[in-house]
């Protein structure tokens, strides 16, 4: 049996430094970008040594997670970064632009190695699975010139990798987390297909066959439009998503994120599993993204309500 006592105790102490919902609201209510930036700096977002405040926050988060989590947990959390970097590298190379600024640190594979291998069309330096994904993504773009099809392939490969890693870990919470990620991703994919009136053949290729949802029924509902998809969602564990589908894409996307937040909110109270560690990682990542979104909105003089609609819930 894995031992999580130390990691959970460290998370309990670290949670006290997370920004609360009230903090996020206060940041949203700042009357200018400079005021919002001062508030963020007062809550730990500093550019010490000239490092970007968000890169610094992410680096500190990964350092902490590696200290308190086991190898399997860290891998599951890092995998989405690998697939982001595959997508960014392939698109940058085919667009003829420098993709280095699009890459994220913190994956299981070195971000620059992925980019270099894609540019050279030589993948043997990468791990077998990620190398195969890079090679197939390049092939898809070469043969079809269709960036959307390439995105679909990479996204499905990512979900499969997360699910496989969670199963191999033997950690029941990681498996539930992987299923939730697959379910919400499939709902978002189905919604976009329904909203753009894609045919069933396209939808069958786009939706990932994993998670807990009946994907055959999901695909069929999406092919009949948003109302049919909402009716399908109403009868699942994701019924709260149904009404949001009818409001706006932003409202629906936010609810999908909130589904994961509510799941993590319950998980943080477990004491003898990886759950609190994964929940903390999710909460801190959501906080970093919220601060980035709000500061960007303030810089671009967007209205507070427009920004608020896109900010995800926090569990603190």
Coordinates of C-alpha atoms in Angstrom, one line a residue:
X1 CA 0.0 0.0 0.0
X2 CA 1.3 3.4 -1.0
X3 CA 2.1 5.9 1.8
X4 CA 0.6 9.4 1.4
X5 CA 0.7 10.7 4.9
X6 CA 3.7 13.0 4.4
X7 CA 2.5 14.3 1.1
X8 CA -1.0 15.0 2.4
X9 CA 0.4 16.8 5.4
X10 CA 2.5 19.0 3.2
X11 CA -0.5 19.7 1.0
X12 CA -2.6 20.7 4.0
X13 CA 0.0 23.3 4.9
X14 CA 0.4 24.5 1.4
X15 CA -3.4 24.9 0.8
X16 CA -3.4 27.9 3.1
X17 CA -1.5 30.0 0.6
X18 CA -4.0 29.3 -2.3
X19 CA -6.1 32.3 -3.4
X20 CA -9.7 32.1 -2.2
X21 CA -12.8 32.8 -4.2
X22 CA -12.9 36.2 -2.5
X23 CA -9.3 36.9 -3.6
X24 CA -10.2 36.0 -7.2
X25 CA -13.2 38.3 -7.0
X26 CA -11.1 41.1 -5.5
X27 CA -8.6 40.7 -8.4
X28 CA -11.5 40.8 -10.8
X29 CA -12.7 44.0 -9.2
X30 CA -9.4 45.8 -9.5
X31 CA -10.0 49.1 -11.3
X32 CA -6.9 48.8 -13.6
X33 CA -4.3 46.4 -14.9
X34 CA -1.6 47.9 -12.6
X35 CA -3.9 47.5 -9.5
X36 CA -4.6 43.9 -10.5
X37 CA -0.9 43.2 -11.0
X38 CA 0.0 44.7 -7.6
X39 CA -2.7 42.4 -6.0
X40 CA -1.3 39.4 -7.8
X41 CA 2.3 40.2 -6.7
X42 CA 1.0 40.5 -3.1
X43 CA -0.3 37.0 -3.4
X44 CA 3.0 35.4 -4.5
X45 CA 3.1 36.1 -8.2
X46 CA 6.5 37.8 -8.5
X47 CA 8.9 38.2 -11.3
X48 CA 12.1 37.6 -9.3
X49 CA 15.2 37.4 -11.5
X50 CA 13.3 38.5 -14.6
X51 CA 11.3 35.3 -14.8
X52 CA 7.7 35.5 -16.1
X53 CA 5.4 35.4 -13.0
X54 CA 3.4 32.6 -14.4
X55 CA 6.4 30.5 -15.4
X56 CA 7.8 31.0 -11.9
X57 CA 4.5 29.9 -10.3
X58 CA 4.4 26.8 -12.5
X59 CA 8.0 25.9 -11.8
X60 CA 7.4 26.2 -8.0
X61 CA 4.2 24.1 -8.3
X62 CA 6.0 21.2 -10.1
X63 CA 8.9 21.3 -7.7
X64 CA 6.4 20.8 -4.8
X65 CA 4.4 18.1 -6.6
X66 CA 7.6 16.1 -7.3
X67 CA 8.5 16.4 -3.6
X68 CA 5.2 15.0 -2.3
X69 CA 3.8 12.7 -5.0
X70 CA 4.8 9.3 -6.3
X71 CA 6.1 8.7 -9.8
X72 CA 2.8 7.4 -11.2
X73 CA 0.8 10.4 -10.0
X74 CA 3.4 12.9 -11.3
X75 CA 3.3 11.2 -14.7
X76 CA -0.5 11.4 -15.1
X77 CA -0.4 15.1 -14.2
X78 CA 2.5 15.8 -16.6
X79 CA 1.1 14.0 -19.6
X80 CA -1.2 16.8 -20.9
X81 CA 1.8 19.1 -21.2
X82 CA 3.6 16.6 -23.5
X83 CA 0.6 16.6 -25.9
X84 CA 0.3 20.3 -25.8
X85 CA 3.9 20.5 -26.9
X86 CA 3.3 17.9 -29.6
X87 CA 0.4 20.0 -31.0
X88 CA 2.4 23.3 -30.7
X89 CA 5.4 21.8 -32.3
X90 CA 3.6 20.3 -35.3
X91 CA 1.6 23.4 -35.9
X92 CA 4.6 25.7 -35.7
X93 CA 6.7 23.6 -38.1
X94 CA 3.9 23.4 -40.7
X95 CA 3.2 27.1 -40.3
X96 CA 6.8 28.0 -40.7
X97 CA 7.0 29.9 -37.4
X98 CA 9.2 29.7 -34.4
X99 CA 7.3 27.5 -31.9
X100 CA 9.7 27.8 -28.9
X101 CA 7.5 30.4 -27.2
X102 CA 4.5 28.1 -27.6
X103 CA 6.0 25.3 -25.6
X104 CA 5.4 24.5 -21.9
X105 CA 7.8 23.1 -19.4
X106 CA 7.0 20.3 -17.0
X107 CA 6.1 17.4 -19.3
X108 CA 7.5 13.9 -19.1
X109 CA 9.5 14.7 -22.3
X110 CA 11.8 17.6 -22.8
X111 CA 9.8 20.3 -24.7
X112 CA 12.7 21.3 -26.9
X113 CA 13.4 17.7 -27.7
X114 CA 9.8 17.3 -29.0
X115 CA 10.2 20.4 -31.1
X116 CA 13.6 19.5 -32.5
X117 CA 12.4 16.0 -33.4
X118 CA 9.3 17.3 -35.2
X119 CA 11.4 19.8 -37.2
X120 CA 13.8 17.1 -38.2
X121 CA 11.1 14.5 -38.8
X122 CA 13.2 12.1 -36.7
X123 CA 11.4 10.7 -33.6
X124 CA 13.7 7.9 -32.2
X125 CA 15.1 10.2 -29.5
X126 CA 11.6 10.5 -28.0
X127 CA 9.8 7.8 -25.9
X128 CA 8.1 5.2 -28.1
X129 CA 4.5 6.4 -27.4
X130 CA 5.1 10.1 -27.8
X131 CA 7.4 9.5 -30.8
X132 CA 4.6 7.6 -32.6
X133 CA 2.1 10.3 -31.8
X134 CA 4.4 13.0 -33.3
X135 CA 5.1 10.9 -36.4
X136 CA 1.4 10.2 -37.0
X137 CA 0.4 13.9 -36.4
X138 CA 3.0 15.0 -39.0
X139 CA 1.7 12.4 -41.4
X140 CA -1.9 13.6 -41.0
X141 CA -0.9 17.2 -41.7
X142 CA 1.3 16.1 -44.7
X143 CA -1.5 14.1 -46.2
X144 CA -4.6 16.2 -45.4
X145 CA -3.4 19.7 -44.6
X146 CA -6.2 19.6 -42.1
X147 CA -5.2 21.1 -38.7
X148 CA -8.5 20.1 -37.1
X149 CA -8.0 16.4 -37.9
X150 CA -4.5 16.7 -36.5
X151 CA -5.8 18.2 -33.3
X152 CA -8.5 15.5 -32.9
X153 CA -5.8 12.8 -33.3
X154 CA -3.5 14.4 -30.7
X155 CA -6.3 15.1 -28.2
X156 CA -7.5 11.5 -28.4
X157 CA -4.0 10.2 -28.0
X158 CA -3.6 12.3 -24.9
X159 CA -6.8 10.9 -23.3
X160 CA -5.7 7.4 -24.0
X161 CA -2.2 8.0 -22.5
X162 CA -3.8 9.5 -19.3
X163 CA -6.2 6.6 -19.0
X164 CA -3.5 4.0 -19.6
X165 CA -1.1 5.6 -17.1
X166 CA -3.9 5.8 -14.5
X167 CA -4.8 2.2 -14.9
X168 CA -1.2 1.0 -14.7
X169 CA -0.8 3.0 -11.4
X170 CA -3.3 0.9 -9.6
X171 CA -4.6 4.1 -7.9
X172 CA -8.4 4.2 -7.8
X173 CA -8.5 7.9 -7.5
X174 CA -6.3 8.4 -10.5
X175 CA -8.6 6.2 -12.5
X176 CA -11.7 8.2 -11.5
X177 CA -9.8 11.4 -12.4
X178 CA -8.8 10.0 -15.8
X179 CA -12.5 9.0 -16.5
X180 CA -13.6 12.5 -15.5
X181 CA -11.1 14.1 -17.9
X182 CA -12.3 11.8 -20.7
X183 CA -16.0 12.5 -20.0
X184 CA -15.7 16.3 -19.9
X185 CA -13.4 16.3 -23.0
X186 CA -15.9 14.1 -24.9
X187 CA -18.8 16.4 -23.9
X188 CA -16.9 19.5 -25.1
X189 CA -16.0 17.8 -28.4
X190 CA -19.6 16.6 -28.9
X191 CA -20.9 20.1 -28.2
X192 CA -18.6 21.7 -30.7
X193 CA -19.6 19.2 -33.3
X194 CA -23.3 19.7 -32.6
X195 CA -23.0 23.5 -32.6
X196 CA -21.2 23.4 -36.0
X197 CA -23.6 20.7 -37.4
X198 CA -20.9 18.1 -38.1
X199 CA -22.2 14.8 -39.5
X200 CA -22.1 11.5 -37.7
X201 CA -19.0 10.3 -39.5
X202 CA -17.0 13.3 -38.4
X203 CA -18.3 13.0 -34.8
X204 CA -17.4 9.3 -34.6
X205 CA -13.9 10.1 -35.4
X206 CA -13.7 13.1 -33.1
X207 CA -15.1 11.6 -29.9
X208 CA -12.7 9.5 -27.8
X209 CA -14.0 6.0 -26.9
X210 CA -13.2 6.0 -23.2
X211 CA -14.5 7.3 -19.9
X212 CA -17.8 6.4 -18.4
X213 CA -20.3 7.9 -20.8
X214 CA -22.0 5.8 -23.5
X215 CA -20.0 7.2 -26.4
X216 CA -22.2 5.6 -29.0
X217 CA -25.3 7.4 -27.7
X218 CA -23.2 10.6 -27.2
X219 CA -22.1 10.6 -30.8
X220 CA -25.7 10.0 -32.1
X221 CA -27.1 12.8 -29.9
X222 CA -24.4 15.2 -31.1
X223 CA -25.3 14.5 -34.7
X224 CA -28.9 15.6 -34.0
X225 CA -27.9 19.0 -32.6
X226 CA -27.3 20.9 -29.4
X227 CA -30.8 20.2 -28.0
X228 CA -30.5 16.5 -28.5
X229 CA -27.0 16.6 -26.9
X230 CA -28.4 18.5 -23.9
X231 CA -31.1 15.9 -23.5
X232 CA -28.5 13.2 -23.5
X233 CA -26.4 15.0 -20.9
X234 CA -29.5 15.6 -18.7
X235 CA -29.7 11.8 -18.1
X236 CA -26.0 11.4 -17.1
X237 CA -23.9 12.4 -14.1
X238 CA -23.2 15.7 -16.0
X239 CA -26.8 17.0 -15.9
X240 CA -25.6 20.5 -14.8
X241 CA -23.9 20.8 -18.2
X242 CA -27.2 20.4 -20.0
X243 CA -28.7 23.8 -19.3
X244 CA -25.3 25.5 -19.8
X245 CA -25.2 24.1 -23.4
X246 CA -28.3 26.2 -24.2
X247 CA -26.8 29.4 -22.7
X248 CA -23.5 29.8 -24.4
X249 CA -20.3 28.0 -25.4
X250 CA -18.4 29.9 -22.6
X251 CA -21.0 28.9 -20.0
X252 CA -20.8 25.3 -21.0
X253 CA -17.0 25.2 -21.1
X254 CA -16.9 26.8 -17.7
X255 CA -19.4 24.2 -16.3
X256 CA -17.2 21.3 -17.7
X257 CA -14.2 22.8 -15.8
X258 CA -16.4 23.3 -12.7
X259 CA -17.3 19.6 -12.8
X260 CA -13.7 18.8 -12.2
X261 CA -13.4 21.5 -9.5
X262 CA -16.3 20.0 -7.6
X263 CA -14.8 16.5 -7.9
X264 CA -11.5 17.9 -6.5
X265 CA -13.3 19.8 -3.7
X266 CA -14.5 16.5 -2.3
X267 CA -11.1 14.8 -2.9
X268 CA -9.1 17.2 -0.9
X269 CA -10.7 15.8 2.3
X270 CA -9.3 12.3 1.8
X271 CA -6.3 11.5 3.9
X272 CA -4.9 8.2 2.8
X273 CA -4.6 8.5 -1.0
X274 CA -3.2 10.6 -3.8
X275 CA -6.5 12.6 -3.9
X276 CA -5.5 15.7 -1.9
X277 CA -2.2 16.0 -3.8
X278 CA -3.9 15.8 -7.2
X279 CA -6.6 18.2 -5.9
X280 CA -4.0 20.7 -4.9
X281 CA -2.2 20.5 -8.2
X282 CA -5.6 21.1 -10.0
X283 CA -6.4 24.0 -7.7
X284 CA -3.1 25.8 -8.0
X285 CA -3.1 25.3 -11.8
X286 CA -6.7 26.7 -12.0
X287 CA -5.5 29.7 -9.8
X288 CA -2.6 30.4 -12.1
X289 CA -4.8 30.3 -15.2
X290 CA -7.4 32.5 -13.5
X291 CA -4.8 35.1 -12.6
X292 CA -3.3 35.0 -16.1
X293 CA -6.8 35.4 -17.7
X294 CA -7.8 38.3 -15.4
X295 CA -4.5 40.2 -15.9
X296 CA -4.8 39.7 -19.7
X297 CA -8.4 40.9 -19.6
X298 CA -7.5 44.0 -17.6
X299 CA -4.6 44.7 -19.9
X300 CA -6.9 44.5 -22.9
X301 CA -9.6 46.6 -21.2
X302 CA -12.3 43.8 -21.3
X303 CA -15.4 44.2 -19.2
X304 CA -15.4 42.5 -15.8
X305 CA -18.4 40.4 -16.6
X306 CA -16.8 39.2 -19.8
X307 CA -13.7 38.1 -17.9
X308 CA -15.8 36.7 -15.0
X309 CA -17.7 34.4 -17.4
X310 CA -14.5 32.7 -18.4
X311 CA -12.9 32.4 -14.9
X312 CA -13.3 28.9 -13.5
X313 CA -14.4 28.2 -9.9
X314 CA -11.8 27.5 -7.2
X315 CA -12.3 25.1 -4.4
X316 CA -11.0 27.3 -1.6

